[in-house]
One Martini backbone bead per residue (centre of mass of N, CA, C, O) as a GRO file, in nm:
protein
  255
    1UNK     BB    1   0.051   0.063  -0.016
    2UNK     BB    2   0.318   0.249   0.002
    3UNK     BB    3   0.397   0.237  -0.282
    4UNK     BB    4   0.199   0.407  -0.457
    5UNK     BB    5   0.228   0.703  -0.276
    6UNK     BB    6   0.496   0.737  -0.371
    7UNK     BB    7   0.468   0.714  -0.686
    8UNK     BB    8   0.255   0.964  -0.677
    9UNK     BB    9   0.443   1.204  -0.516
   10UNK     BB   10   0.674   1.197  -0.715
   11UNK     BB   11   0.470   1.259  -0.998
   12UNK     BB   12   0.379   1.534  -0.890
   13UNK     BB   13   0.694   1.662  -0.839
   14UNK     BB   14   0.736   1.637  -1.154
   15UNK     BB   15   0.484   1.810  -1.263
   16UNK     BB   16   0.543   2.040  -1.015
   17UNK     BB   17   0.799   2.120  -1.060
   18UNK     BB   18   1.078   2.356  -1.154
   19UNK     BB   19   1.140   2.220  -1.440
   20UNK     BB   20   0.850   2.210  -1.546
   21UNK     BB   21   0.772   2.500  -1.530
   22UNK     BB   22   1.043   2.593  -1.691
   23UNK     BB   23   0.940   2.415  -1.970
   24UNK     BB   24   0.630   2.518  -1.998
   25UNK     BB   25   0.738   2.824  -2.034
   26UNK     BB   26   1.019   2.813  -2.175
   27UNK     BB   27   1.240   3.098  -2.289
   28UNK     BB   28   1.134   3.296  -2.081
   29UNK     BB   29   1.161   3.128  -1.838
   30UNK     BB   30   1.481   3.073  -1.848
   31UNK     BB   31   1.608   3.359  -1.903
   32UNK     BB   32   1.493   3.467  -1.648
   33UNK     BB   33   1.618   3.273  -1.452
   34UNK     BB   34   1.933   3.274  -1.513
   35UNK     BB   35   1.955   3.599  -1.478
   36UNK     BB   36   1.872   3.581  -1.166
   37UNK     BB   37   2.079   3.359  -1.095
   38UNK     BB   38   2.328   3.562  -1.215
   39UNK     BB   39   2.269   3.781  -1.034
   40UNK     BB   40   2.358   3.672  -0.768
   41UNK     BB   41   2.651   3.552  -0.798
   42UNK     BB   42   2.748   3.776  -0.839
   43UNK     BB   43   2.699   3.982  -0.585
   44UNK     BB   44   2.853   3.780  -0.437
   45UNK     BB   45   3.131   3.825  -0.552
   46UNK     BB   46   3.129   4.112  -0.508
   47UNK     BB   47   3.116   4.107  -0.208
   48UNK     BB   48   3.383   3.922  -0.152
   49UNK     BB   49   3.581   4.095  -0.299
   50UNK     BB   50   3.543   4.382  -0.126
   51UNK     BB   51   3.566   4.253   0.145
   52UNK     BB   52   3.876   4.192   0.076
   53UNK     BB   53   3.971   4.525  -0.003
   54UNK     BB   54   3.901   4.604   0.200
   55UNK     BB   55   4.034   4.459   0.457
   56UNK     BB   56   4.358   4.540   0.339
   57UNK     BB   57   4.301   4.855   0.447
   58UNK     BB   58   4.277   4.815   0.694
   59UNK     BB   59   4.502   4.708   0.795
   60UNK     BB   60   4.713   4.928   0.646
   61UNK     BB   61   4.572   5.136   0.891
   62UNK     BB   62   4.739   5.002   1.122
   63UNK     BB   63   5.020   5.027   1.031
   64UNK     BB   64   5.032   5.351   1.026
   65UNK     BB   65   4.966   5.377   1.296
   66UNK     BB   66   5.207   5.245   1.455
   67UNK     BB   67   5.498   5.312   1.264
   68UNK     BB   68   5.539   5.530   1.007
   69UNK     BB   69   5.633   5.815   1.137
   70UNK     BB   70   5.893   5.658   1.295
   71UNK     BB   71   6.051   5.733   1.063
   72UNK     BB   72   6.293   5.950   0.899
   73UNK     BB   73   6.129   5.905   0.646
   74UNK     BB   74   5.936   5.876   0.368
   75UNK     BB   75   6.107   5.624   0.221
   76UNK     BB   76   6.128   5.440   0.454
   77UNK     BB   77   5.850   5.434   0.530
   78UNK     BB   78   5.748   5.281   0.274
   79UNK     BB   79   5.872   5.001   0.340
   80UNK     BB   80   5.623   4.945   0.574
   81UNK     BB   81   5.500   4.896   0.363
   82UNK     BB   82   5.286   4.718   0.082
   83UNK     BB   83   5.269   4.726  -0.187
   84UNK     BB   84   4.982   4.731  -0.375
   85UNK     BB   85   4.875   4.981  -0.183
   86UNK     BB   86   4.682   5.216  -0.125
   87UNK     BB   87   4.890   5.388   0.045
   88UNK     BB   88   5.166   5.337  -0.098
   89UNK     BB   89   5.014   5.486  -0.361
   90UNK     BB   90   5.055   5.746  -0.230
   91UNK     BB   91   5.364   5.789  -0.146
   92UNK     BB   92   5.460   5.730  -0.423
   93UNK     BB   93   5.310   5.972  -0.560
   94UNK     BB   94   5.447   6.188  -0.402
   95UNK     BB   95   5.730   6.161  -0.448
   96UNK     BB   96   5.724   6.177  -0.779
   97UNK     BB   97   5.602   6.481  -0.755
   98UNK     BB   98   5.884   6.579  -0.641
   99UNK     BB   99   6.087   6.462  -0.875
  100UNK     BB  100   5.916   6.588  -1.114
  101UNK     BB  101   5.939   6.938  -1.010
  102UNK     BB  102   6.248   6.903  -1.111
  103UNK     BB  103   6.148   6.908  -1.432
  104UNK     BB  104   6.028   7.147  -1.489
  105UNK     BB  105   5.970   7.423  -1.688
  106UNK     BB  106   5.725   7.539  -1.580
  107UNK     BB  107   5.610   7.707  -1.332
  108UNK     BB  108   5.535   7.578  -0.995
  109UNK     BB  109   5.382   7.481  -0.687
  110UNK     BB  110   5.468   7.207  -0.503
  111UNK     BB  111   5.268   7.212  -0.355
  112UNK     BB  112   5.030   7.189  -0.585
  113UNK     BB  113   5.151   6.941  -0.722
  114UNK     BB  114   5.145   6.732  -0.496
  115UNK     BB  115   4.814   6.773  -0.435
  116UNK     BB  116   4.728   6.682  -0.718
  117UNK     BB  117   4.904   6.373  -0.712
  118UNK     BB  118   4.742   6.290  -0.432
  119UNK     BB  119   4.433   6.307  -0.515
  120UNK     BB  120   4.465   6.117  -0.791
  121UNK     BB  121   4.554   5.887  -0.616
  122UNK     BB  122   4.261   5.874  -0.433
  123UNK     BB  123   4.072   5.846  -0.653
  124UNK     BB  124   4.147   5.594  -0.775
  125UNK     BB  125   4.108   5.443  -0.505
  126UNK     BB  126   3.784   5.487  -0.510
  127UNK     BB  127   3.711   5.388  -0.766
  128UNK     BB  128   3.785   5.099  -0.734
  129UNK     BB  129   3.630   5.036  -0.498
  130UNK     BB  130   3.329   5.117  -0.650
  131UNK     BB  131   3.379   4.846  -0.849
  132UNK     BB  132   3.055   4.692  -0.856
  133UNK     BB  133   2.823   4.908  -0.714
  134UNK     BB  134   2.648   4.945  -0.976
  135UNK     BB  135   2.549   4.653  -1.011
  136UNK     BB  136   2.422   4.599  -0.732
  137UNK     BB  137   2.196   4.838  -0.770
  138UNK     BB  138   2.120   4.728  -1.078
  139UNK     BB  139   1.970   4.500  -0.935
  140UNK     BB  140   1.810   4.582  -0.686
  141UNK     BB  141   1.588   4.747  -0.883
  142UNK     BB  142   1.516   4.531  -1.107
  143UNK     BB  143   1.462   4.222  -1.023
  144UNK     BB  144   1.146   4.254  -0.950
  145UNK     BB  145   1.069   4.313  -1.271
  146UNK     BB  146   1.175   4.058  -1.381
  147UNK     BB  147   0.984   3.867  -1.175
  148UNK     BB  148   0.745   4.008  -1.281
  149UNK     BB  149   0.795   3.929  -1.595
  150UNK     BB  150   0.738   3.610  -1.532
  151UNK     BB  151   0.468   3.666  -1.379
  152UNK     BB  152   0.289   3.747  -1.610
  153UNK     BB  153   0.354   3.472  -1.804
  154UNK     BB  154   0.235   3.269  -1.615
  155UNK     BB  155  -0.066   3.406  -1.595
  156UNK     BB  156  -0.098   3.404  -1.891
  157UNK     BB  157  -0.071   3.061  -1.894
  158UNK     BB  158  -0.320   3.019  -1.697
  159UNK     BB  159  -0.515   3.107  -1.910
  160UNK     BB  160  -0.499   2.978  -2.150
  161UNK     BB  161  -0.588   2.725  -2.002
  162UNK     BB  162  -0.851   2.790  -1.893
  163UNK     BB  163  -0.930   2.857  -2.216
  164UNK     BB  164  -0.879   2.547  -2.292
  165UNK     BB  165  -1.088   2.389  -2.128
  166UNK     BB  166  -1.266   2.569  -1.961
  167UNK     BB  167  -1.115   2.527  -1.669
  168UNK     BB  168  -1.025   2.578  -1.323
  169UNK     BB  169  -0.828   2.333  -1.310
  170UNK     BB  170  -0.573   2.267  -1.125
  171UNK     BB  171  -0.427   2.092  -1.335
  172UNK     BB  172  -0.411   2.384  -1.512
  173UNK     BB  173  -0.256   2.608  -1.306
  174UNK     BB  174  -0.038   2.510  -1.155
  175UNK     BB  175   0.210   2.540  -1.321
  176UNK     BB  176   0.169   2.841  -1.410
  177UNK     BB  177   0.166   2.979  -1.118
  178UNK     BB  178   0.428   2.860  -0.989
  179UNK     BB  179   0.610   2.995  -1.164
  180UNK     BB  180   0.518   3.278  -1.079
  181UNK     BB  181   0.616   3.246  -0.790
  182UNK     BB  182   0.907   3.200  -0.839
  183UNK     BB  183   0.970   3.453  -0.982
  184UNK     BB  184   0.916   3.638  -0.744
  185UNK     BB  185   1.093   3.539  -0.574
  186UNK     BB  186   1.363   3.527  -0.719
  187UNK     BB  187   1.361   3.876  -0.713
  188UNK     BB  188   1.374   3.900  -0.412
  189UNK     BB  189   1.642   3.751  -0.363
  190UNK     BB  190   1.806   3.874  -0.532
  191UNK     BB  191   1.769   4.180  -0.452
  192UNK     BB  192   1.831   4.218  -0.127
  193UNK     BB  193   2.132   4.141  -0.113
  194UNK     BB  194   2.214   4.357  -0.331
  195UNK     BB  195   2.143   4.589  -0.131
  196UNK     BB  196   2.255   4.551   0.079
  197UNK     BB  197   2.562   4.524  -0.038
  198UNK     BB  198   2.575   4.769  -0.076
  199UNK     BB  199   2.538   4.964   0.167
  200UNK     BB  200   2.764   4.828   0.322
  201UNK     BB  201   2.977   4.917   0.131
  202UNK     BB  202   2.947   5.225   0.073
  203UNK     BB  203   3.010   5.270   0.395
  204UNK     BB  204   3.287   5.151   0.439
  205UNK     BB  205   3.447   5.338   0.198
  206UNK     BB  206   3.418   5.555   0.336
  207UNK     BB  207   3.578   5.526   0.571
  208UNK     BB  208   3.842   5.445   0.373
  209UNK     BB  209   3.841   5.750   0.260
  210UNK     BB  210   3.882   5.920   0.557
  211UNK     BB  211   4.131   5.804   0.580
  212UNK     BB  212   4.313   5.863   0.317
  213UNK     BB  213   4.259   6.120   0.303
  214UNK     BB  214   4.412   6.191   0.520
  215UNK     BB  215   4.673   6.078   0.499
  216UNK     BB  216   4.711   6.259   0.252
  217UNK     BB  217   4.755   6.529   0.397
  218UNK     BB  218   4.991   6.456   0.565
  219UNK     BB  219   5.180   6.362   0.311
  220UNK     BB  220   5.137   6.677   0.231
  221UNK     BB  221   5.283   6.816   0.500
  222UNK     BB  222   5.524   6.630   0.513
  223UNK     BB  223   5.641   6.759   0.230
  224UNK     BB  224   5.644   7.085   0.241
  225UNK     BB  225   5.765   7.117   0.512
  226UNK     BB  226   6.012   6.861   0.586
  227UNK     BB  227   5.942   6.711   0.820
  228UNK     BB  228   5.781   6.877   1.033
  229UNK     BB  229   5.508   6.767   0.985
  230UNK     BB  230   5.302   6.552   1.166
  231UNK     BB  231   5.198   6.274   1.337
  232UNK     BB  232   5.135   6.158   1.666
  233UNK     BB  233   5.059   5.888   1.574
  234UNK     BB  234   5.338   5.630   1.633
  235UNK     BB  235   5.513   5.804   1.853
  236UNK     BB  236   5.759   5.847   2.061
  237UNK     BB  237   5.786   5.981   2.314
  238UNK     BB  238   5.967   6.169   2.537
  239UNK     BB  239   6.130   6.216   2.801
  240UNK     BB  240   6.036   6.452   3.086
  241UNK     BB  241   6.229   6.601   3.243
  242UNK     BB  242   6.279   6.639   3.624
  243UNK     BB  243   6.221   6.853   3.871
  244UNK     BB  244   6.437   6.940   4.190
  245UNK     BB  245   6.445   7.080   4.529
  246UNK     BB  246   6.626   7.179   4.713
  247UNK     BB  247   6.693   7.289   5.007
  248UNK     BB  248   6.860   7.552   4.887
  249UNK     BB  249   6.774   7.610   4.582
  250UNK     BB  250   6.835   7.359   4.386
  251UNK     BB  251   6.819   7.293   4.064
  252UNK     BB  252   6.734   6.948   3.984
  253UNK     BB  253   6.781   6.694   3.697
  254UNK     BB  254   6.624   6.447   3.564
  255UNK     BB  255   6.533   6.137   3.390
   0.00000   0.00000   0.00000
């Protein structure tokens, strides 16, 4: 007795199943389904690639604060970063901007050569950082018209059914209802997580850019003034000599 409802529970499952709705809607609910799994995926891809790229921006925020300002020099402090890295591609480009302006033919003044030439590299480096997350949005904004635009022909073809039929018996609308329900359902998961991931992206970015904007003012303040200029976090304070009165009122000296 229990072969005979497997039998049948499995055939059911075969008939209004997600391949058979997604075959009976033919190339329009293909299309949909693909789009939509694949722009999942990629969003999915662009979130963990950017939070990769985003951390390692972020570790090396850790190492300027630690101990970069307490190098002798700016050329010195460069080699405690780690090359192809946003802080260290600031560094380098003012620098090169420094070596630069003793060539130039027209005068121009070095304050202003080195400040362009490190907004330019902040810029760049904001640029990079914001890649993949207009994609983001345009998945985000999109995703639930396109699932809205396969529940359409859903219900478009469970009406053609139903008046091919002459009845609006279940077996005659389950399929094509389905296919509607679910081409909606995946348009709100493409879309949800595609929104959050811009959103908490974009959050950190801000976070990410007004560290090196930062970073960059010191690094053009510490090069204009001569090295006179710098941050104090990451220096190491200097002991300040105790002064002490002795009986007679000569004063000594402590370190």
């Amino acid at each position: 007795m229990t072969t005979p409802t497997t039998a049948a529970g499995a055939s059911a499952a075969e008939q209004y199943g997600l391949w058979n709705a997604l075959n009976q809607g033919g190339v329009i609910s293909w299309t949909v389904f693909i789009l939509l799994v694949g722009s999942l995926f990629i969003s999915l891809f662009i979130l963990l690639s950017k939070w990769w790229e985003q951390q390692k921006i972020l570790g090396q925020a850790k190492k300027v604060r630690a101990g970069f300002w307490s190098a002798p020099n700016l050329r010195d402090a460069a080699t405690k970063l780690d090359k192809n890295t946003a802080y260290r591609q600031i560094v380098d480009d003012g620098l090169l901007a420094e070596d630069q302006h003793t060539k130039l033919t027209d005068p121009i003044d070095q304050h202003e050569w080195i400040n362009n030439s490190i907004a330019r590299s902040t810029a760049s480096i904001g640029a990079k950082l914001s890649g993949g997350l207009p994609f983001l949005a345009t998945v985000g904004s999109v995703a639930p018209f396109v699932g809205l635009f396969g529940t359409v022909v859903g219900i478009y073809r469970a009406l053609i059914a139903i008046g091919a039929s002459g009845s609006a018996s279940i077996d005659k609308v389950a399929g094509p209802v389905g296919e509607a329900l679910i081409m909606t359902a995946l348009g709100l998961v493409t879309a949800v997580p595609a929104v959050l991931a811009y959103n908490w992206l974009l959050r950190r970015n801000k976070v990410i850019m007004e560290g090196l904007v930062a970073f960059a003012n010191d690094v053009h303040g510490y090069m204009v003034s001569g090295g006179a200029v710098r941050p104090t976090y990451g220096l190491t304070k200097a002991a300040q000599p105790k002064v002490a009165v002795t009986a007679s009122g000569v004063q000594t000296t402590k370190a």
